[in-house]
Short mmCIF file of C-alpha atoms in Angstrom, two decimals:
data_model
loop_
_atom_site.label_atom_id
_atom_site.label_comp_id
_atom_site.label_asym_id
_atom_site.label_seq_id
_atom_site.Cartn_x
_atom_site.Cartn_y
_atom_site.Cartn_z
CA MET R 19 17.89 96.11 40.00
CA SER R 20 16.49 95.76 36.48
CA SER R 21 15.07 98.81 34.72
CA ALA R 22 11.30 99.12 34.31
CA LEU R 23 9.79 97.67 31.14
CA HIS R 24 8.06 100.02 28.75
CA LEU R 25 4.83 98.32 27.74
CA PRO R 26 3.17 98.84 24.36
CA THR R 27 -0.42 100.01 24.21
CA LEU R 28 -3.28 97.89 22.88
CA LYS R 29 -3.71 100.43 20.09
CA GLN R 30 -0.11 99.98 18.95
CA LEU R 31 -0.49 96.20 19.04
CA ARG R 32 -3.70 96.41 17.00
CA TYR R 33 -1.88 98.47 14.36
CA LEU R 34 0.78 95.78 14.14
CA VAL R 35 -1.76 92.93 13.97
CA GLU R 36 -3.70 94.57 11.13
CA LEU R 37 -0.51 95.37 9.25
CA ASP R 38 0.53 91.73 9.55
CA ARG R 39 -2.92 90.66 8.36
CA HIS R 40 -3.12 92.96 5.33
CA GLN R 41 0.57 93.45 4.46
CA HIS R 42 -0.42 96.95 3.33
CA PHE R 43 -0.34 100.21 5.28
CA GLY R 44 -3.41 101.69 3.61
CA GLN R 45 -5.59 98.59 4.11
CA ALA R 46 -4.39 98.17 7.69
CA ALA R 47 -5.19 101.81 8.46
CA GLU R 48 -8.67 101.39 6.98
CA ALA R 49 -9.26 98.31 9.16
CA CYS R 50 -8.26 100.35 12.23
CA PHE R 51 -10.36 103.40 11.17
CA VAL R 52 -7.33 105.71 11.20
CA THR R 53 -5.28 107.50 8.57
CA GLN R 54 -2.30 105.79 6.99
CA SER R 55 0.09 108.30 8.57
CA THR R 56 -1.41 107.65 12.03
CA LEU R 57 -0.90 103.89 11.65
CA SER R 58 2.62 104.33 10.27
CA ASN R 59 3.55 106.60 13.17
CA GLY R 60 2.06 104.14 15.63
CA ILE R 61 4.18 101.29 14.22
CA GLN R 62 7.27 103.49 14.37
CA GLU R 63 6.53 104.39 18.01
CA LEU R 64 6.13 100.68 18.82
CA GLU R 65 9.49 99.89 17.22
CA ASN R 66 11.15 102.72 19.13
CA LEU R 67 9.54 101.59 22.38
CA LEU R 68 10.69 97.98 21.98
CA GLY R 69 14.01 98.88 20.41
CA VAL R 70 13.61 96.37 17.56
CA LYS R 71 12.71 96.36 13.86
CA LEU R 72 9.26 94.90 13.25
CA VAL R 73 8.56 95.98 9.67
CA GLU R 74 10.72 96.37 6.58
CA ARG R 75 9.36 99.12 4.36
CA THR R 76 9.86 99.71 0.65
CA LYS R 77 8.02 102.00 -1.73
CA ARG R 78 5.65 99.26 -2.87
CA THR R 79 5.73 96.44 -0.36
CA VAL R 80 5.67 95.71 3.36
CA PHE R 81 7.64 92.86 4.91
CA MET R 82 7.21 91.76 8.49
CA THR R 83 10.43 90.68 10.16
CA SER R 84 10.41 87.25 11.82
CA LEU R 85 10.24 88.99 15.20
CA GLY R 86 7.46 91.22 13.90
CA ARG R 87 5.40 88.18 12.88
CA GLU R 88 5.92 86.55 16.27
CA ILE R 89 4.97 89.70 18.20
CA ALA R 90 1.92 90.17 15.95
CA GLU R 91 0.78 86.62 16.69
CA ARG R 92 1.12 87.11 20.45
CA SER R 93 -0.54 90.51 20.17
CA ARG R 94 -3.51 88.94 18.42
CA SER R 95 -4.10 86.70 21.41
CA LEU R 96 -3.74 89.63 23.85
CA LEU R 97 -6.26 91.71 21.91
CA TYR R 98 -8.84 88.94 21.89
CA GLN R 99 -8.41 88.49 25.64
CA ALA R 100 -8.85 92.23 26.17
CA GLU R 101 -12.03 92.14 24.06
CA ASP R 102 -13.29 89.19 26.12
CA ILE R 103 -12.76 91.20 29.31
CA ALA R 104 -14.64 94.19 27.87
CA ARG R 105 -17.54 92.01 26.70
CA LEU R 106 -17.66 90.21 30.05
CA ALA R 107 -17.98 93.50 31.92
CA GLN R 108 -20.45 94.97 29.43
CA HIS R 109 -22.87 92.06 29.50
CA GLN R 110 -22.42 90.66 33.00
CA ASN R 111 -25.99 91.53 34.01
CA THR R 112 -27.63 90.34 30.78
CA PRO R 113 -26.99 86.69 29.89
CA LEU R 114 -26.12 85.84 26.29
CA SER R 115 -26.32 89.41 25.02
CA GLY R 116 -24.21 91.54 22.75
CA PRO R 117 -21.94 90.23 19.96
CA PHE R 118 -21.24 86.49 19.87
CA ARG R 119 -19.26 84.95 17.02
CA LEU R 120 -20.33 81.39 16.22
CA GLY R 121 -18.59 79.13 13.75
CA VAL R 122 -20.58 76.26 12.21
CA ILE R 123 -19.58 73.41 9.89
CA PRO R 124 -21.43 73.18 6.53
CA THR R 125 -23.08 69.83 7.30
CA ILE R 126 -24.85 71.37 10.32
CA ALA R 127 -25.41 75.07 9.57
CA PRO R 128 -28.23 74.94 6.99
CA TYR R 129 -30.06 72.12 8.76
CA LEU R 130 -30.00 73.11 12.44
CA LEU R 131 -29.79 76.91 12.42
CA PRO R 132 -33.10 77.68 10.62
CA SER R 133 -34.91 76.07 13.57
CA ALA R 134 -32.54 77.30 16.29
CA LEU R 135 -32.25 80.99 15.34
CA PRO R 136 -35.92 81.94 15.92
CA LEU R 137 -35.74 80.32 19.36
CA LEU R 138 -32.53 82.22 20.17
CA ARG R 139 -34.12 85.52 19.09
CA GLN R 140 -37.10 84.78 21.30
CA ASN R 141 -35.10 83.77 24.38
CA TYR R 142 -32.22 86.25 24.03
CA PRO R 143 -33.41 89.37 22.18
CA ASP R 144 -30.22 91.29 23.00
CA LEU R 145 -27.96 88.67 21.40
CA GLN R 146 -26.09 89.73 18.27
CA LEU R 147 -25.08 86.45 16.65
CA PHE R 148 -22.43 86.57 13.93
CA LEU R 149 -22.12 83.33 11.96
CA GLN R 150 -19.13 81.88 10.12
CA GLU R 151 -19.41 78.66 8.12
CA ASP R 152 -16.22 76.68 7.57
CA GLU R 153 -14.68 73.23 7.80
CA THR R 154 -13.88 71.84 11.23
CA ALA R 155 -10.09 72.22 11.19
CA ARG R 156 -10.26 75.89 10.18
CA LEU R 157 -12.98 76.62 12.74
CA LEU R 158 -10.79 75.17 15.51
CA ASP R 159 -7.88 77.32 14.34
CA LYS R 160 -10.12 80.39 14.48
CA LEU R 161 -11.44 79.33 17.88
CA ASN R 162 -7.98 78.93 19.39
CA ALA R 163 -6.89 82.23 17.82
CA GLY R 164 -9.88 84.02 19.34
CA GLU R 165 -11.44 84.91 15.98
CA ILE R 166 -14.68 83.17 16.96
CA ASP R 167 -16.23 82.56 20.38
CA ALA R 168 -17.61 79.05 19.88
CA ALA R 169 -17.85 76.37 17.22
CA LEU R 170 -20.86 74.19 16.43
CA MET R 171 -19.36 70.98 15.08
CA ALA R 172 -19.57 67.19 14.98
CA PHE R 173 -17.65 64.69 17.08
CA PRO R 174 -15.62 62.60 17.52
CA TYR R 175 -12.87 64.96 16.42
CA GLU R 176 -9.39 65.58 17.78
CA THR R 177 -9.46 68.84 19.73
CA LYS R 178 -6.76 70.68 21.65
CA GLY R 179 -7.17 73.67 23.91
CA VAL R 180 -10.97 73.58 23.79
CA GLU R 181 -13.87 72.36 25.90
CA TRP R 182 -17.11 71.13 24.43
CA ILE R 183 -20.58 70.04 25.45
CA GLU R 184 -22.75 67.43 23.74
CA LEU R 185 -25.97 68.62 22.12
CA GLY R 186 -27.26 65.26 20.95
CA ARG R 187 -26.71 62.34 18.62
CA ASP R 188 -27.35 62.63 14.91
CA PRO R 189 -27.95 59.11 13.54
CA PHE R 190 -27.00 58.11 10.01
CA TRP R 191 -29.44 56.77 7.42
CA LEU R 192 -28.43 54.79 4.36
CA ALA R 193 -29.50 56.66 1.22
CA CYS R 194 -29.95 54.89 -2.10
CA PRO R 195 -32.03 55.29 -5.27
CA ARG R 196 -35.63 54.08 -4.91
CA SER R 197 -34.95 51.43 -7.54
CA HIS R 198 -32.00 50.00 -5.57
CA PRO R 199 -32.40 46.54 -3.97
CA LEU R 200 -31.49 48.01 -0.56
CA ALA R 201 -34.55 50.27 -0.73
CA GLY R 202 -36.68 47.27 0.21
CA GLU R 203 -34.70 46.41 3.36
CA SER R 204 -36.28 47.20 6.73
CA ALA R 205 -32.90 47.95 8.32
CA ILE R 206 -29.33 47.91 7.02
CA GLU R 207 -26.51 45.89 8.55
CA LEU R 208 -23.46 47.99 7.72
CA GLU R 209 -21.01 45.33 8.80
CA GLU R 210 -22.48 42.84 6.35
CA LEU R 211 -22.76 45.45 3.60
CA PHE R 212 -19.28 46.96 3.69
CA LYS R 213 -17.06 44.35 5.33
CA SER R 214 -17.69 41.54 2.86
CA GLU R 215 -14.80 40.88 0.49
CA GLY R 216 -16.95 40.98 -2.62
CA TRP R 217 -19.00 44.11 -2.00
CA THR R 218 -19.67 46.04 -5.20
CA GLU R 219 -21.60 49.07 -4.01
CA THR R 220 -20.23 52.47 -5.00
CA LEU R 221 -19.90 54.48 -1.80
CA ILE R 222 -20.13 58.26 -2.17
CA LEU R 223 -18.30 60.25 0.49
CA MET R 224 -17.71 63.92 1.18
CA GLU R 225 -14.39 65.38 0.04
CA GLU R 226 -11.33 65.48 2.30
CA GLY R 227 -11.61 68.12 5.01
CA HIS R 228 -15.24 67.41 5.87
CA CYS R 229 -15.50 65.59 9.19
CA LEU R 230 -18.68 63.90 7.89
CA ARG R 231 -16.43 61.89 5.60
CA GLU R 232 -14.49 60.49 8.56
CA HIS R 233 -17.66 59.85 10.56
CA SER R 234 -19.22 57.99 7.63
CA MET R 235 -16.10 55.88 7.16
CA ALA R 236 -16.02 55.11 10.87
CA ALA R 237 -19.65 54.00 10.79
CA CYS R 238 -18.84 51.75 7.82
CA GLN R 239 -15.73 50.51 9.64
CA LEU R 240 -13.53 51.61 6.75
CA GLY R 241 -11.12 53.69 8.80
CA SER R 242 -8.22 51.23 8.58
CA THR R 243 -8.71 50.49 4.88
CA PRO R 244 -9.06 53.33 2.36
CA ALA R 245 -12.38 53.22 0.55
CA SER R 246 -10.54 53.44 -2.77
CA GLN R 247 -8.86 50.09 -2.03
CA ARG R 248 -12.05 48.36 -0.93
CA ASN R 249 -13.97 49.86 -3.83
CA PRO R 250 -12.10 51.57 -6.70
CA LYS R 251 -15.37 53.20 -7.79
CA ALA R 252 -15.69 55.28 -4.59
CA LEU R 253 -16.83 58.84 -5.42
CA ARG R 254 -16.54 62.17 -3.63
CA ALA R 255 -18.98 65.05 -3.26
CA SER R 256 -18.24 68.67 -2.38
CA SER R 257 -21.49 69.21 -0.46
CA LEU R 258 -24.47 67.29 0.88
CA LEU R 259 -26.66 68.72 -1.87
CA THR R 260 -24.26 67.45 -4.52
CA LEU R 261 -24.10 64.09 -2.76
CA VAL R 262 -27.91 63.82 -2.83
CA HIS R 263 -27.99 64.54 -6.56
CA MET R 264 -25.33 61.89 -7.16
CA ILE R 265 -27.36 59.30 -5.24
CA ALA R 266 -30.57 60.23 -7.03
CA GLY R 267 -28.71 59.93 -10.34
CA GLY R 268 -27.86 56.32 -9.55
CA LEU R 269 -24.13 56.89 -9.09
CA GLY R 270 -23.95 55.13 -5.71
CA ILE R 271 -25.13 54.99 -2.11
CA SER R 272 -24.10 56.94 0.98
CA LEU R 273 -24.81 57.68 4.61
CA LEU R 274 -26.72 60.87 5.39
CA PRO R 275 -27.13 62.43 8.85
CA ALA R 276 -30.71 62.52 10.09
CA LEU R 277 -30.43 66.26 10.74
CA ALA R 278 -30.00 66.91 7.01
CA CYS R 279 -32.66 64.37 6.02
CA HIS R 280 -35.26 66.07 8.24
CA SER R 281 -34.56 69.48 6.73
CA GLY R 282 -36.17 68.93 3.35
CA LEU R 283 -32.83 68.28 1.63
CA LEU R 284 -34.31 65.23 -0.10
CA GLN R 285 -37.52 66.92 -1.21
CA GLY R 286 -38.22 65.91 -4.81
CA ALA R 287 -35.23 63.55 -4.93
CA ASP R 288 -35.80 59.96 -6.05
CA ILE R 289 -34.08 58.60 -2.95
CA SER R 290 -34.99 56.02 -0.32
CA LEU R 291 -33.70 56.20 3.26
CA ARG R 292 -33.22 53.05 5.31
CA PRO R 293 -32.40 53.00 9.05
CA LEU R 294 -29.18 51.39 10.26
CA ASN R 295 -29.08 48.42 12.57
CA ASP R 296 -25.81 49.60 14.07
CA PRO R 297 -25.17 51.06 17.57
CA LYS R 298 -22.24 53.09 16.19
CA GLY R 299 -24.14 54.60 13.28
CA PHE R 300 -24.25 58.22 14.45
CA ARG R 301 -22.25 61.40 14.91
CA ILE R 302 -22.36 63.62 17.99
CA LEU R 303 -23.26 67.29 17.66
CA GLY R 304 -21.44 69.55 20.10
CA LEU R 305 -20.59 73.15 20.93
CA ALA R 306 -16.92 73.92 21.60
CA TRP R 307 -15.17 76.94 23.13
CA ARG R 308 -11.66 77.88 24.24
CA LYS R 309 -10.44 76.78 27.64
CA GLY R 310 -10.55 79.81 29.89
CA PHE R 311 -13.17 81.53 27.73
CA THR R 312 -14.58 84.38 29.83
CA ARG R 313 -18.10 83.90 28.42
CA LYS R 314 -18.28 80.20 29.21
CA ASN R 315 -21.68 80.62 30.87
CA ASP R 316 -23.01 82.29 27.72
CA ALA R 317 -21.70 79.40 25.64
CA LYS R 318 -23.56 76.97 27.89
CA LEU R 319 -26.78 78.97 27.52
CA LEU R 320 -26.34 78.88 23.76
CA ALA R 321 -25.76 75.14 23.97
CA GLU R 322 -29.03 74.66 25.86
CA THR R 323 -31.05 76.23 23.04
CA LEU R 324 -29.13 74.30 20.39
CA ARG R 325 -29.66 71.08 22.34
CA THR R 326 -33.41 71.70 22.51
CA THR R 327 -33.55 72.21 18.74
CA THR R 328 -31.35 69.16 18.09
CA GLN R 329 -33.62 66.95 20.17
CA GLN R 330 -36.73 68.29 18.45
CA LEU R 331 -35.30 67.57 15.02
CA SER R 332 -33.88 64.17 15.95
CA GLY R 333 -37.35 63.09 17.08
CA LYS R 334 -38.68 63.25 13.53
CA GLY R 335 -39.00 60.10 11.46
CA GLU R 336 -37.73 59.78 7.90
CA THR R 337 -38.12 56.55 5.96
CA ALA R 338 -39.10 57.79 2.52
#
């Protein structure tokens, strides 16, 4: 008969996780709201309990052993699950209340949230919404690690370990300077514009890492051929605001999501927007959460409000 396992406490695991995060005893202790000696003793007790070395200490530096890093990573997941359980019990009688950590990509956050947040405050006054803005790949990493509860993002996008619900379609508009010949077109045929062998338009795209770049390329059917090969003059922008300034300055044309166009992003810019005659000319807005997320019902309630706002904004016209 095997001997009984001695299980570490959540407090000990939190000490280890914060030490792994900060690589410094003082900073880790501050993050745990304890003294440095208390955290150091807790780590020592954890090592004694498990019978292994988790941390290598010197006078100036802290090194996690390979086993220490692995245990810290697994502990991080356990702590998030324990927090989920506590939040589930605390707010079971009040839907969408208490802390909720929402990640949002930069091409959605400033254009959807200003309209959605007042509605959320009205419908769910006990909700404490904490926002994090980041690129899609990093948000998904944070989501799977339990660092955020849900992610507001754009699809299609390759996702693993998450579920998501559609909020609505966000159609693309072709944006060009008002003096550009395309500004006089009633609707733009992307296939004719970008698939011809002799096309000379300078296409401005978002930098690598922004999913809007991939969605724009997909709409232009450039996915199999790098834009730099089809047009050596292709430019990149670090943000939608920068992209708008580049278009207004006559540096090229681009595709802009309707959500951003409706927000006032183009106010004062010498830019014309033309609709696309293309059934694939859109991205899908969605809310994603971890599979097995204990607050799945809260995520769905959040999605309902975000969907309402998305539909209200998508109903606006923009053909300046």
